[in-house]
Coordinates of N, CA and C in Angstrom, one line a residue:
M1 N -31.1 -34.6 28.9 CA -31.0 -36.1 28.5 C -29.6 -36.2 28.0
R2 N -29.2 -37.4 28.2 CA -27.8 -37.9 27.8 C -27.9 -38.7 26.5
L3 N -27.2 -38.4 25.6 CA -27.1 -39.2 24.3 C -25.8 -39.9 24.3
T4 N -25.9 -41.2 23.8 CA -24.6 -42.0 23.6 C -24.7 -42.8 22.4
A5 N -23.7 -42.8 21.7 CA -23.5 -43.6 20.5 C -22.9 -44.9 20.8
L6 N -23.6 -45.9 20.7 CA -23.1 -47.2 20.9 C -22.6 -47.9 19.5
P7 N -21.3 -48.1 19.5 CA -20.8 -48.7 18.3 C -21.3 -50.2 18.1
A8 N -21.5 -50.5 16.7 CA -22.1 -51.8 16.3 C -21.4 -52.1 15.0
F9 N -21.3 -53.4 14.7 CA -20.7 -53.9 13.4 C -19.4 -53.1 13.1
Q10 N -19.1 -52.9 11.9 CA -17.8 -52.1 11.6 C -18.1 -50.6 11.8
D11 N -19.2 -50.1 11.4 CA -19.3 -48.6 11.4 C -20.6 -48.1 11.8
N12 N -21.6 -49.0 12.3 CA -22.9 -48.6 12.8 C -22.9 -47.9 14.1
Y13 N -23.9 -47.1 14.3 CA -24.1 -46.6 15.7 C -25.6 -47.0 16.1
I14 N -25.7 -47.5 17.3 CA -27.0 -47.6 17.9 C -27.1 -46.4 18.9
W15 N -28.1 -45.6 18.8 CA -28.3 -44.4 19.7 C -29.0 -44.8 20.9
A16 N -28.6 -44.2 22.0 CA -29.2 -44.4 23.3 C -29.5 -43.0 23.9
L17 N -30.8 -42.6 24.1 CA -31.1 -41.4 24.7 C -31.7 -41.7 26.0
Q18 N -31.0 -41.2 27.1 CA -31.2 -41.6 28.5 C -31.8 -40.3 29.3
A19 N -32.9 -40.5 29.9 CA -33.5 -39.5 30.7 C -32.8 -39.6 32.1
P20 N -32.9 -38.5 32.9 CA -32.2 -38.4 34.1 C -32.4 -39.7 35.1
D21 N -33.7 -40.2 35.0 CA -33.9 -41.3 35.9 C -33.4 -42.7 35.3
G22 N -32.6 -42.6 34.1 CA -32.1 -44.0 33.7 C -33.0 -44.5 32.6
R23 N -34.2 -44.1 32.4 CA -35.0 -44.7 31.2 C -34.5 -44.2 29.9
T24 N -34.3 -45.2 29.0 CA -33.6 -44.9 27.8 C -34.3 -45.4 26.6
L25 N -34.2 -44.6 25.5 CA -34.7 -45.1 24.2 C -33.5 -45.5 23.4
F26 N -33.6 -46.7 22.8 CA -32.6 -47.2 21.9 C -33.0 -47.1 20.4
V27 N -32.2 -46.6 19.6 CA -32.6 -46.4 18.1 C -31.8 -47.3 17.2
D28 N -32.5 -48.1 16.4 CA -31.8 -48.9 15.3 C -30.8 -49.9 15.9
P29 N -31.3 -50.8 16.8 CA -30.3 -51.7 17.3 C -30.1 -53.0 16.4
G30 N -29.1 -52.7 15.6 CA -28.9 -53.8 14.6 C -28.2 -55.1 15.4
Q31 N -27.6 -54.8 16.5 CA -27.1 -55.9 17.4 C -27.7 -55.7 18.7
A32 N -27.9 -56.8 19.4 CA -28.4 -56.7 20.8 C -27.4 -56.4 21.8
Q33 N -26.1 -57.0 21.6 CA -25.1 -57.0 22.6 C -24.7 -55.6 23.1
P34 N -24.5 -54.6 22.2 CA -24.2 -53.3 22.7 C -25.3 -52.7 23.6
V35 N -26.5 -53.0 23.3 CA -27.7 -52.6 24.2 C -27.5 -53.3 25.6
L36 N -27.3 -54.6 25.5 CA -27.2 -55.3 26.8 C -26.1 -54.8 27.6
D37 N -25.0 -54.5 27.0 CA -23.9 -53.9 27.7 C -24.2 -52.7 28.4
A38 N -25.0 -51.8 27.6 CA -25.4 -50.5 28.1 C -26.3 -50.6 29.3
V39 N -27.2 -51.6 29.2 CA -28.1 -51.9 30.3 C -27.4 -52.4 31.5
A40 N -26.3 -53.2 31.4 CA -25.5 -53.6 32.5 C -24.9 -52.4 33.2
Q41 N -24.7 -51.3 32.5 CA -24.1 -50.1 33.1 C -25.2 -49.1 33.6
G42 N -26.4 -49.4 33.6 CA -27.5 -48.7 34.3 C -28.5 -48.1 33.4
M43 N -28.4 -48.2 32.1 CA -29.5 -47.8 31.3 C -30.7 -48.7 31.4
Q44 N -31.9 -48.2 31.4 CA -33.1 -48.9 31.5 C -34.0 -48.9 30.3
P45 N -34.1 -50.0 29.6 CA -34.8 -49.9 28.3 C -36.2 -49.4 28.4
T46 N -36.7 -48.4 27.7 CA -38.0 -47.9 27.6 C -38.7 -48.2 26.4
A47 N -38.0 -48.1 25.3 CA -38.6 -48.3 24.0 C -37.5 -48.4 22.9
I48 N -37.9 -48.8 21.8 CA -36.9 -48.9 20.6 C -37.6 -48.2 19.4
L49 N -36.8 -47.4 18.8 CA -37.2 -46.7 17.6 C -36.4 -47.2 16.4
L50 N -37.2 -47.6 15.3 CA -36.6 -48.1 14.1 C -36.9 -47.1 13.0
T51 N -35.8 -46.8 12.2 CA -36.0 -46.0 11.1 C -36.2 -46.6 9.8
H52 N -35.8 -47.8 9.6 CA -36.0 -48.6 8.3 C -35.6 -50.0 8.5
H53 N -35.9 -50.9 7.5 CA -36.0 -52.3 7.6 C -34.7 -52.9 7.5
H54 N -33.6 -52.3 7.1 CA -32.4 -53.0 6.9 C -31.9 -53.7 8.2
D55 N -31.3 -54.8 8.0 CA -31.0 -55.8 9.2 C -30.0 -55.2 10.0
D56 N -29.0 -54.4 9.5 CA -28.1 -53.7 10.4 C -28.7 -52.7 11.3
H57 N -30.0 -52.3 11.2 CA -30.7 -51.5 12.0 C -31.8 -52.2 12.9
T58 N -32.1 -53.3 12.5 CA -33.2 -54.0 13.2 C -32.8 -55.4 13.8
G59 N -31.7 -55.9 13.4 CA -31.3 -57.3 13.6 C -31.3 -57.7 15.1
G60 N -31.1 -56.7 16.0 CA -30.9 -57.1 17.5 C -32.3 -57.0 18.2
V61 N -33.4 -56.6 17.6 CA -34.6 -56.4 18.2 C -35.2 -57.7 18.9
A62 N -35.1 -58.8 18.1 CA -35.8 -60.0 18.5 C -35.1 -60.5 19.8
E63 N -33.7 -60.4 19.9 CA -33.1 -60.8 21.2 C -33.4 -59.9 22.3
L64 N -33.5 -58.6 22.0 CA -33.9 -57.7 23.1 C -35.3 -58.0 23.7
R65 N -36.1 -58.3 22.7 CA -37.5 -58.7 23.1 C -37.5 -59.9 24.0
R66 N -36.6 -60.9 23.7 CA -36.5 -62.0 24.7 C -36.3 -61.6 26.0
H67 N -35.5 -60.6 26.2 CA -35.1 -60.1 27.6 C -36.3 -59.2 28.1
W68 N -36.9 -58.4 27.3 CA -37.9 -57.5 27.7 C -39.1 -57.6 26.7
P69 N -40.0 -58.7 26.9 CA -41.0 -59.0 26.0 C -42.0 -57.9 25.8
Q70 N -42.2 -57.0 26.7 CA -43.1 -56.0 26.5 C -42.6 -54.6 26.1
L71 N -41.3 -54.7 25.7 CA -40.6 -53.4 25.3 C -41.3 -52.9 24.0
P72 N -41.8 -51.6 24.2 CA -42.4 -51.0 22.9 C -41.4 -50.8 21.8
V73 N -41.9 -51.0 20.6 CA -41.1 -50.8 19.4 C -41.9 -50.0 18.4
F74 N -41.3 -48.8 18.0 CA -42.0 -48.0 17.0 C -41.2 -48.1 15.6
A75 N -42.0 -48.5 14.6 CA -41.3 -48.9 13.3 C -42.2 -48.4 12.1
P76 N -41.5 -48.3 10.9 CA -42.2 -47.8 9.8 C -43.2 -48.9 9.3
E77 N -44.2 -48.3 8.6 CA -45.2 -49.3 8.0 C -44.6 -50.0 6.9
D78 N -44.0 -51.1 7.2 CA -43.3 -52.0 6.1 C -43.4 -53.4 6.6
E79 N -43.9 -54.2 5.6 CA -44.0 -55.6 6.0 C -42.7 -56.4 6.2
R80 N -41.6 -55.8 5.6 CA -40.3 -56.4 5.8 C -39.7 -56.3 7.3
I81 N -40.4 -55.5 8.1 CA -40.0 -55.5 9.6 C -41.0 -56.5 10.2
G82 N -40.6 -57.6 10.4 CA -41.5 -58.7 10.8 C -41.5 -58.9 12.3
L83 N -41.9 -57.8 13.0 CA -41.9 -57.7 14.3 C -43.3 -57.2 14.9
E84 N -43.7 -57.6 16.1 CA -44.9 -56.9 16.6 C -44.4 -55.6 17.1
C85 N -45.1 -54.5 16.6 CA -44.6 -53.1 17.0 C -45.7 -52.2 16.6
E86 N -45.5 -51.0 17.2 CA -46.5 -49.9 16.8 C -46.0 -49.2 15.4
R87 N -46.8 -49.3 14.4 CA -46.4 -48.8 13.1 C -46.6 -47.3 13.0
V88 N -45.6 -46.5 12.6 CA -45.7 -45.1 12.5 C -45.4 -44.7 11.1
G89 N -46.0 -43.5 10.7 CA -45.7 -42.9 9.4 C -45.8 -41.4 9.6
E90 N -45.9 -40.7 8.5 CA -45.8 -39.2 8.5 C -46.8 -38.6 9.5
G91 N -46.3 -37.7 10.3 CA -47.1 -37.1 11.3 C -47.6 -37.8 12.5
A92 N -47.1 -38.9 12.6 CA -47.4 -39.7 13.9 C -46.5 -39.2 15.0
R93 N -46.8 -39.8 16.1 CA -46.0 -39.3 17.4 C -45.5 -40.6 18.0
A94 N -44.3 -40.7 18.4 CA -43.7 -41.7 19.3 C -43.7 -41.1 20.6
S95 N -44.6 -41.4 21.5 CA -44.8 -40.7 22.8 C -44.7 -41.8 23.9
L96 N -44.0 -41.5 24.9 CA -43.8 -42.3 26.1 C -43.6 -41.3 27.3
P97 N -43.9 -41.7 28.5 CA -43.6 -40.8 29.6 C -42.0 -40.2 29.5
G98 N -41.9 -38.9 29.3 CA -40.7 -38.3 29.4 C -40.1 -38.1 27.9
F99 N -40.7 -38.8 27.0 CA -40.2 -38.8 25.6 C -41.4 -38.4 24.6
D100 N -41.0 -37.6 23.5 CA -42.1 -37.2 22.6 C -41.4 -37.0 21.3
F101 N -41.6 -37.7 20.3 CA -41.0 -37.7 18.9 C -42.0 -37.5 17.9
T102 N -41.8 -36.6 16.9 CA -42.6 -36.5 15.8 C -41.9 -37.4 14.6
V103 N -42.7 -38.1 14.0 CA -42.3 -38.9 12.8 C -42.3 -38.2 11.6
L104 N -41.3 -38.3 10.8 CA -41.2 -37.7 9.5 C -41.0 -38.8 8.4
A105 N -41.8 -38.8 7.4 CA -41.5 -39.8 6.3 C -40.4 -39.2 5.4
V106 N -39.4 -40.0 5.2 CA -38.2 -39.5 4.5 C -37.8 -40.6 3.4
P107 N -38.6 -40.9 2.5 CA -38.3 -42.0 1.5 C -37.1 -41.5 0.7
G108 N -36.3 -42.6 0.2 CA -35.2 -42.3 -0.7 C -34.2 -43.5 -0.5
H109 N -33.7 -43.6 0.6 CA -32.7 -44.8 0.9 C -33.6 -46.0 0.8
T110 N -34.7 -46.0 1.5 CA -35.8 -47.1 1.3 C -37.2 -46.4 1.1
R111 N -38.1 -47.1 0.6 CA -39.4 -46.5 0.4 C -40.1 -46.1 1.6
S112 N -39.8 -46.8 2.7 CA -40.6 -46.5 4.0 C -39.8 -45.9 5.1
H113 N -38.6 -45.3 4.8 CA -37.9 -44.8 5.8 C -38.4 -43.6 6.6
V114 N -38.3 -43.6 7.9 CA -38.8 -42.5 8.7 C -37.6 -41.9 9.5
A115 N -37.9 -40.8 9.9 CA -37.0 -40.1 11.0 C -37.8 -39.8 12.2
F116 N -37.1 -39.6 13.3 CA -37.9 -39.2 14.5 C -37.1 -37.9 15.1
H117 N -37.9 -36.9 15.2 CA -37.4 -35.6 15.6 C -38.0 -35.2 17.0
G118 N -37.2 -34.9 18.0 CA -37.8 -34.3 19.3 C -36.6 -34.2 20.3
H119 N -36.8 -33.3 21.2 CA -35.9 -33.0 22.2 C -34.6 -32.4 21.6
D120 N -34.6 -31.8 20.5 CA -33.5 -31.3 19.8 C -32.6 -32.4 19.1
H121 N -33.2 -33.6 19.0 CA -32.4 -34.7 18.4 C -33.2 -35.0 17.1
L122 N -32.4 -35.5 16.1 CA -33.0 -36.1 14.9 C -32.4 -37.5 14.6
F123 N -33.2 -38.5 14.8 CA -32.7 -39.8 14.5 C -33.1 -40.0 13.1
C124 N -32.1 -40.0 12.2 CA -32.4 -40.0 10.8 C -31.9 -41.3 10.0
G125 N -31.4 -42.3 10.7 CA -31.0 -43.6 10.1 C -30.0 -43.3 9.0
D126 N -30.3 -43.8 7.8 CA -29.4 -43.7 6.6 C -29.9 -42.7 5.6
T127 N -30.8 -41.7 6.0 CA -31.2 -40.7 5.0 C -30.1 -39.6 5.0
L128 N -29.8 -39.0 6.1 CA -28.9 -37.8 6.2 C -27.6 -38.3 7.1
F129 N -26.5 -38.2 6.5 CA -25.3 -38.4 7.2 C -24.5 -37.2 7.5
S130 N -23.6 -37.3 8.4 CA -22.7 -36.0 8.5 C -21.8 -35.9 7.2
L131 N -22.1 -34.8 6.6 CA -21.4 -34.4 5.3 C -21.8 -35.3 4.2
G132 N -22.9 -36.0 4.3 CA -23.3 -36.9 3.1 C -24.8 -37.3 3.3
C133 N -25.2 -38.3 2.5 CA -26.6 -38.8 2.6 C -26.4 -40.3 2.2
G134 N -27.6 -41.0 2.4 CA -27.7 -42.4 2.0 C -27.8 -42.7 0.6
R135 N -27.5 -43.8 0.2 CA -27.7 -44.2 -1.2 C -29.1 -44.4 -1.5
M136 N -29.6 -44.3 -2.6 CA -31.0 -44.5 -3.1 C -31.2 -45.9 -3.5
F137 N -31.5 -46.8 -2.6 CA -31.7 -48.2 -2.9 C -33.2 -48.4 -3.5
E138 N -34.2 -47.5 -3.0 CA -35.6 -47.8 -3.5 C -36.3 -46.5 -4.0
G139 N -35.7 -45.3 -3.6 CA -36.3 -44.1 -4.0 C -35.8 -43.5 -5.1
T140 N -36.4 -42.3 -5.6 CA -35.9 -41.5 -6.7 C -35.1 -40.4 -6.3
P141 N -34.3 -39.7 -7.1 CA -33.6 -38.5 -6.7 C -34.6 -37.4 -6.2
A142 N -35.7 -37.3 -6.8 CA -36.6 -36.2 -6.4 C -37.1 -36.5 -5.0
Q143 N -37.5 -37.8 -4.7 CA -37.9 -38.2 -3.3 C -36.8 -37.9 -2.3
M144 N -35.6 -38.3 -2.6 CA -34.5 -38.3 -1.7 C -34.1 -36.7 -1.4
L145 N -34.1 -35.9 -2.5 CA -33.8 -34.5 -2.3 C -35.0 -33.9 -1.4
A146 N -36.2 -34.2 -1.7 CA -37.3 -33.7 -0.8 C -37.1 -34.1 0.6
S147 N -36.7 -35.4 0.8 CA -36.5 -35.7 2.3 C -35.5 -35.0 2.8
L148 N -34.3 -34.8 2.2 CA -33.2 -34.1 2.8 C -33.7 -32.6 3.0
Q149 N -34.4 -32.0 2.2 CA -34.8 -30.7 2.3 C -35.7 -30.5 3.5
R150 N -36.6 -31.5 3.8 CA -37.5 -31.5 5.0 C -36.6 -31.5 6.2
L151 N -35.5 -32.4 6.2 CA -34.7 -32.5 7.4 C -33.9 -31.2 7.6
A152 N -33.4 -30.6 6.5 CA -32.6 -29.4 6.6 C -33.4 -28.2 7.0
A153 N -34.7 -28.3 7.0 CA -35.6 -27.1 7.5 C -35.9 -27.3 9.0
L154 N -35.4 -28.3 9.7 CA -35.6 -28.3 11.1 C -34.7 -27.4 11.8
P155 N -34.9 -27.0 13.1 CA -34.2 -26.0 13.8 C -32.7 -26.3 13.7
A156 N -31.9 -25.1 13.6 CA -30.4 -25.3 13.4 C -29.8 -26.0 14.5
R157 N -30.3 -25.9 15.7 CA -29.7 -26.5 16.8 C -29.8 -28.0 16.9
T158 N -30.6 -28.6 16.1 CA -31.0 -30.0 16.0 C -29.6 -30.8 15.9
Q159 N -29.6 -31.8 16.8 CA -28.4 -32.8 16.7 C -28.8 -33.9 15.7
V160 N -27.9 -34.1 14.7 CA -28.2 -35.0 13.7 C -27.5 -36.4 14.1
C161 N -28.4 -37.3 14.4 CA -27.9 -38.5 14.8 C -28.2 -39.6 13.8
C162 N -27.1 -39.8 13.0 CA -27.2 -40.8 11.8 C -26.7 -42.1 12.2
G163 N -26.9 -43.1 11.3 CA -26.7 -44.4 11.6 C -25.3 -45.0 11.3
H164 N -24.4 -44.2 10.8 CA -23.1 -44.8 10.6 C -22.0 -43.7 10.7
E165 N -20.8 -44.2 10.9 CA -19.6 -43.4 11.0 C -19.0 -43.2 9.7
Y166 N -19.5 -42.2 8.8 CA -19.0 -42.0 7.5 C -18.4 -40.7 7.3
T167 N -18.2 -39.9 8.4 CA -17.9 -38.5 8.2 C -16.6 -38.3 7.4
L168 N -15.5 -39.0 7.7 CA -14.3 -38.7 7.0 C -14.3 -39.1 5.5
G169 N -15.0 -40.2 5.2 CA -15.1 -40.5 3.9 C -16.0 -39.5 3.1
N170 N -17.0 -39.1 3.7 CA -17.9 -38.1 3.2 C -17.2 -36.7 3.0
A171 N -16.3 -36.4 4.0 CA -15.6 -35.1 4.0 C -14.7 -35.1 2.7
A172 N -14.1 -36.3 2.4 CA -13.1 -36.3 1.2 C -13.8 -35.9 0.0
F173 N -15.1 -36.5 -0.1 CA -15.9 -36.2 -1.3 C -16.4 -34.8 -1.4
A174 N -16.8 -34.3 -0.2 CA -17.4 -33.0 -0.1 C -16.3 -31.9 -0.4
R175 N -15.0 -32.2 0.0 CA -14.0 -31.2 -0.3 C -13.6 -31.3 -1.8
H176 N -13.8 -32.4 -2.5 CA -13.7 -32.5 -3.9 C -14.6 -31.6 -4.6
V177 N -16.0 -31.7 -4.1 CA -17.0 -30.9 -4.7 C -16.9 -29.4 -4.4
D178 N -16.5 -29.1 -3.3 CA -16.6 -27.7 -2.7 C -15.3 -27.3 -2.0
P179 N -14.2 -27.3 -2.8 CA -12.9 -27.2 -2.1 C -12.6 -25.9 -1.5
T180 N -13.3 -24.8 -1.7 CA -13.1 -23.6 -1.0 C -13.9 -23.3 0.2
N181 N -14.7 -24.2 0.6 CA -15.7 -24.0 1.7 C -15.0 -24.1 3.0
A182 N -14.8 -22.9 3.6 CA -14.0 -22.8 4.9 C -14.6 -23.6 6.0
A183 N -16.0 -23.5 6.0 CA -16.6 -24.3 7.2 C -16.4 -25.8 6.9
L184 N -16.4 -26.2 5.8 CA -16.2 -27.6 5.6 C -14.7 -28.0 5.9
Q185 N -13.9 -27.2 5.6 CA -12.4 -27.5 6.0 C -12.3 -27.6 7.5
R186 N -13.0 -26.7 8.2 CA -12.9 -26.9 9.7 C -13.5 -28.1 10.2
R187 N -14.7 -28.4 9.6 CA -15.4 -29.7 10.1 C -14.6 -30.9 9.7
Q188 N -13.9 -30.9 8.6 CA -13.1 -32.1 8.3 C -11.8 -32.2 9.3
K189 N -11.3 -31.1 9.6 CA -10.1 -31.2 10.6 C -10.6 -31.6 12.0
E190 N -11.8 -31.0 12.4 CA -12.4 -31.5 13.7 C -12.7 -33.0 13.7
A191 N -13.2 -33.5 12.5 CA -13.6 -34.9 12.5 C -12.3 -35.8 12.4
Q192 N -11.3 -35.3 11.8 CA -10.0 -36.2 11.8 C -9.4 -36.2 13.2
D193 N -9.5 -35.1 13.9 CA -9.0 -35.1 15.4 C -9.9 -36.1 16.2
M194 N -11.2 -36.0 16.0 CA -12.0 -36.9 16.8 C -11.7 -38.4 16.6
R195 N -11.6 -38.7 15.2 CA -11.4 -40.1 15.0 C -10.0 -40.5 15.4
S196 N -9.1 -39.7 15.4 CA -7.7 -40.0 16.0 C -7.7 -40.3 17.4
R197 N -8.7 -39.9 18.1 CA -8.9 -40.2 19.5 C -10.0 -41.4 19.7
S198 N -10.3 -41.9 18.7 CA -11.4 -43.0 18.6 C -12.7 -42.5 19.1
L199 N -13.1 -41.2 18.9 CA -14.3 -40.6 19.3 C -15.4 -40.6 18.1
P200 N -16.6 -40.7 18.4 CA -17.7 -40.5 17.2 C -17.6 -39.1 16.7
T201 N -17.9 -38.9 15.4 CA -17.9 -37.6 14.8 C -19.4 -37.1 14.8
V202 N -20.2 -38.0 15.2 CA -21.6 -37.6 15.4 C -22.0 -37.8 16.8
P203 N -23.1 -37.0 17.2 CA -24.0 -36.2 16.3 C -23.3 -34.9 15.8
S204 N -23.8 -34.4 14.8 CA -23.4 -33.1 14.2 C -24.6 -32.2 14.4
L205 N -24.3 -30.8 14.3 CA -25.3 -29.9 14.4 C -25.8 -29.6 12.9
L206 N -27.2 -29.5 12.9 CA -27.8 -29.3 11.7 C -27.2 -28.0 10.9
S207 N -27.1 -27.0 11.8 CA -26.4 -25.8 11.2 C -25.2 -26.0 10.5
D208 N -24.4 -26.8 11.0 CA -23.1 -27.2 10.4 C -23.3 -28.1 9.1
E209 N -24.3 -29.0 9.1 CA -24.7 -29.7 7.9 C -25.1 -28.8 6.8
R210 N -25.9 -27.7 7.2 CA -26.4 -26.8 6.1 C -25.2 -26.1 5.5
A211 N -24.2 -25.8 6.3 CA -23.0 -25.0 5.8 C -22.0 -25.9 5.1
C212 N -22.0 -27.2 5.3 CA -20.9 -28.0 4.9 C -21.3 -29.2 4.0
N213 N -22.5 -29.6 4.1 CA -22.8 -31.0 3.5 C -23.3 -30.6 2.0
P214 N -22.6 -31.1 1.0 CA -23.0 -30.7 -0.4 C -24.4 -31.2 -0.7
F215 N -24.9 -32.2 -0.1 CA -26.2 -32.8 -0.4 C -27.4 -31.9 0.2
L216 N -27.0 -31.0 1.0 CA -27.9 -30.0 1.5 C -27.7 -28.7 0.8
R217 N -26.7 -28.6 -0.1 CA -26.3 -27.4 -0.7 C -26.5 -27.4 -2.2
T218 N -27.5 -28.1 -2.7 CA -27.7 -28.4 -4.1 C -28.1 -27.1 -4.8
S219 N -28.5 -26.0 -4.2 CA -28.7 -24.8 -4.9 C -27.5 -23.8 -4.7
A220 N -26.5 -24.1 -3.9 CA -25.4 -23.3 -3.7 C -24.5 -23.2 -5.0
A221 N -24.0 -22.0 -5.3 CA -23.3 -21.8 -6.4 C -22.1 -22.7 -6.7
P222 N -21.2 -22.9 -5.6 CA -20.1 -23.9 -5.9 C -20.5 -25.2 -6.2
V223 N -21.6 -25.8 -5.6 CA -22.0 -27.2 -5.9 C -22.6 -27.2 -7.3
V224 N -23.4 -26.3 -7.7 CA -24.0 -26.2 -9.0 C -22.9 -26.1 -10.0
A225 N -22.0 -25.3 -9.8 CA -20.8 -25.2 -10.8 C -20.1 -26.5 -10.9
A226 N -19.8 -27.1 -9.9 CA -19.1 -28.4 -10.0 C -19.9 -29.5 -10.8
I227 N -21.2 -29.4 -10.5 CA -22.1 -30.4 -11.3 C -22.2 -30.0 -12.8
A228 N -22.3 -28.7 -13.1 CA -22.2 -28.2 -14.5 C -20.9 -28.6 -15.1
A229 N -19.8 -28.6 -14.4 CA -18.5 -28.9 -15.1 C -18.6 -30.5 -15.4
R230 N -19.2 -31.2 -14.5 CA -19.2 -32.7 -14.8 C -20.2 -33.0 -16.1
L231 N -21.3 -32.3 -16.0 CA -22.3 -32.6 -17.1 C -21.9 -31.9 -18.4
G232 N -20.9 -30.8 -18.3 CA -20.7 -30.1 -19.5 C -21.8 -29.2 -20.0
R233 N -22.7 -28.8 -19.1 CA -23.8 -27.9 -19.4 C -24.4 -27.5 -18.0
A234 N -25.2 -26.5 -18.0 CA -26.0 -26.3 -16.8 C -27.0 -27.3 -16.5
P235 N -27.0 -27.6 -15.2 CA -28.1 -28.7 -14.9 C -29.5 -28.0 -15.0
E236 N -30.4 -29.0 -15.3 CA -31.8 -28.5 -15.6 C -32.5 -28.0 -14.4
D237 N -32.3 -28.5 -13.3 CA -32.9 -28.1 -12.0 C -32.1 -28.7 -10.9
E238 N -32.6 -28.5 -9.6 CA -32.0 -28.9 -8.5 C -32.0 -30.4 -8.3
V239 N -33.1 -31.1 -8.8 CA -33.1 -32.6 -8.7 C -32.0 -33.1 -9.6
E240 N -31.7 -32.6 -10.7 CA -30.6 -33.0 -11.5 C -29.2 -32.8 -10.8
V241 N -29.2 -31.7 -10.1 CA -27.9 -31.4 -9.4 C -27.8 -32.5 -8.3
F242 N -28.7 -32.8 -7.6 CA -28.7 -33.9 -6.6 C -28.4 -35.2 -7.3
A243 N -29.1 -35.6 -8.3 CA -28.9 -36.9 -8.9 C -27.5 -37.1 -9.4
E244 N -26.9 -36.0 -10.1 CA -25.5 -36.2 -10.5 C -24.6 -36.2 -9.3
L245 N -24.9 -35.4 -8.3 CA -24.0 -35.5 -7.1 C -24.0 -36.8 -6.4
R246 N -25.1 -37.4 -6.3 CA -25.2 -38.8 -5.7 C -24.6 -39.8 -6.6
R247 N -24.7 -39.7 -8.0 CA -24.0 -40.6 -8.9 C -22.5 -40.5 -8.8
W248 N -22.1 -39.2 -8.6 CA -20.6 -38.9 -8.4 C -20.1 -39.5 -7.2
K249 N -20.8 -39.3 -6.1 CA -20.4 -40.0 -4.8 C -20.4 -41.5 -4.9
D250 N -21.3 -42.1 -5.6 CA -21.4 -43.6 -5.7 C -20.1 -44.2 -6.3
G251 N -19.5 -43.5 -7.2 CA -18.3 -43.9 -7.8 C -17.0 -43.3 -7.4
F252 N -17.2 -42.5 -6.2 CA -16.0 -41.7 -5.8 C -15.0 -42.6 -5.0
R253 N -13.7 -42.4 -5.2 CA -12.8 -43.0 -4.4 C -11.7 -42.0 -4.0
A254 N -11.5 -41.8 -2.8 CA -10.6 -40.7 -2.2 C -9.2 -40.9 -2.7

């Protein structure tokens, strides 16, 4: 299968997963035009997957449905997604000829956020980013940490297909937290090279995220030590490590 990141807005990606015969899944189309342009180049819309209700991930669906009224849409169980679609939650399957994804409930960024895992790809919206994670608009630190740990437990070869191009900003923070991490240093240089050539820095491999992403390393000694230094004491548990790490990131300026 061929994976393409379609740029949208300032830093969003709409993901297109294309089968050899041209049939294509589109993930989180916040704008319709990038999808229409891709279709003009030969992609054939088969279905849409939505990870959460935010408009920059759903805003293009209505226009796409005007072009393809019967196009299936798989979306979380959330009344804020005001579309006719198949509602999916934990353990459900998004299955079509040639495509089969397992749905994972990953609350934290929003209360109803889901991720889709299949074909060695993880479409995780705004839960897990390359070298970072999403803000907690509706969930708790415990929920978000549990969601990230679920994603981190997927096979190492999984390609992490997140919703935004945030890698360089996340790398700057991650280096601040974990400055001696050699894998992180390599990943930052790689991302800088990719962006200098106007290439997406994602998808990333889950194995790299486990090695580099501080939000997946909340039990690692360097990350715990960095949080202890901020708190002036040892953190009570891993949830407190994560909560303080996210608070730190929220106010961080490179």
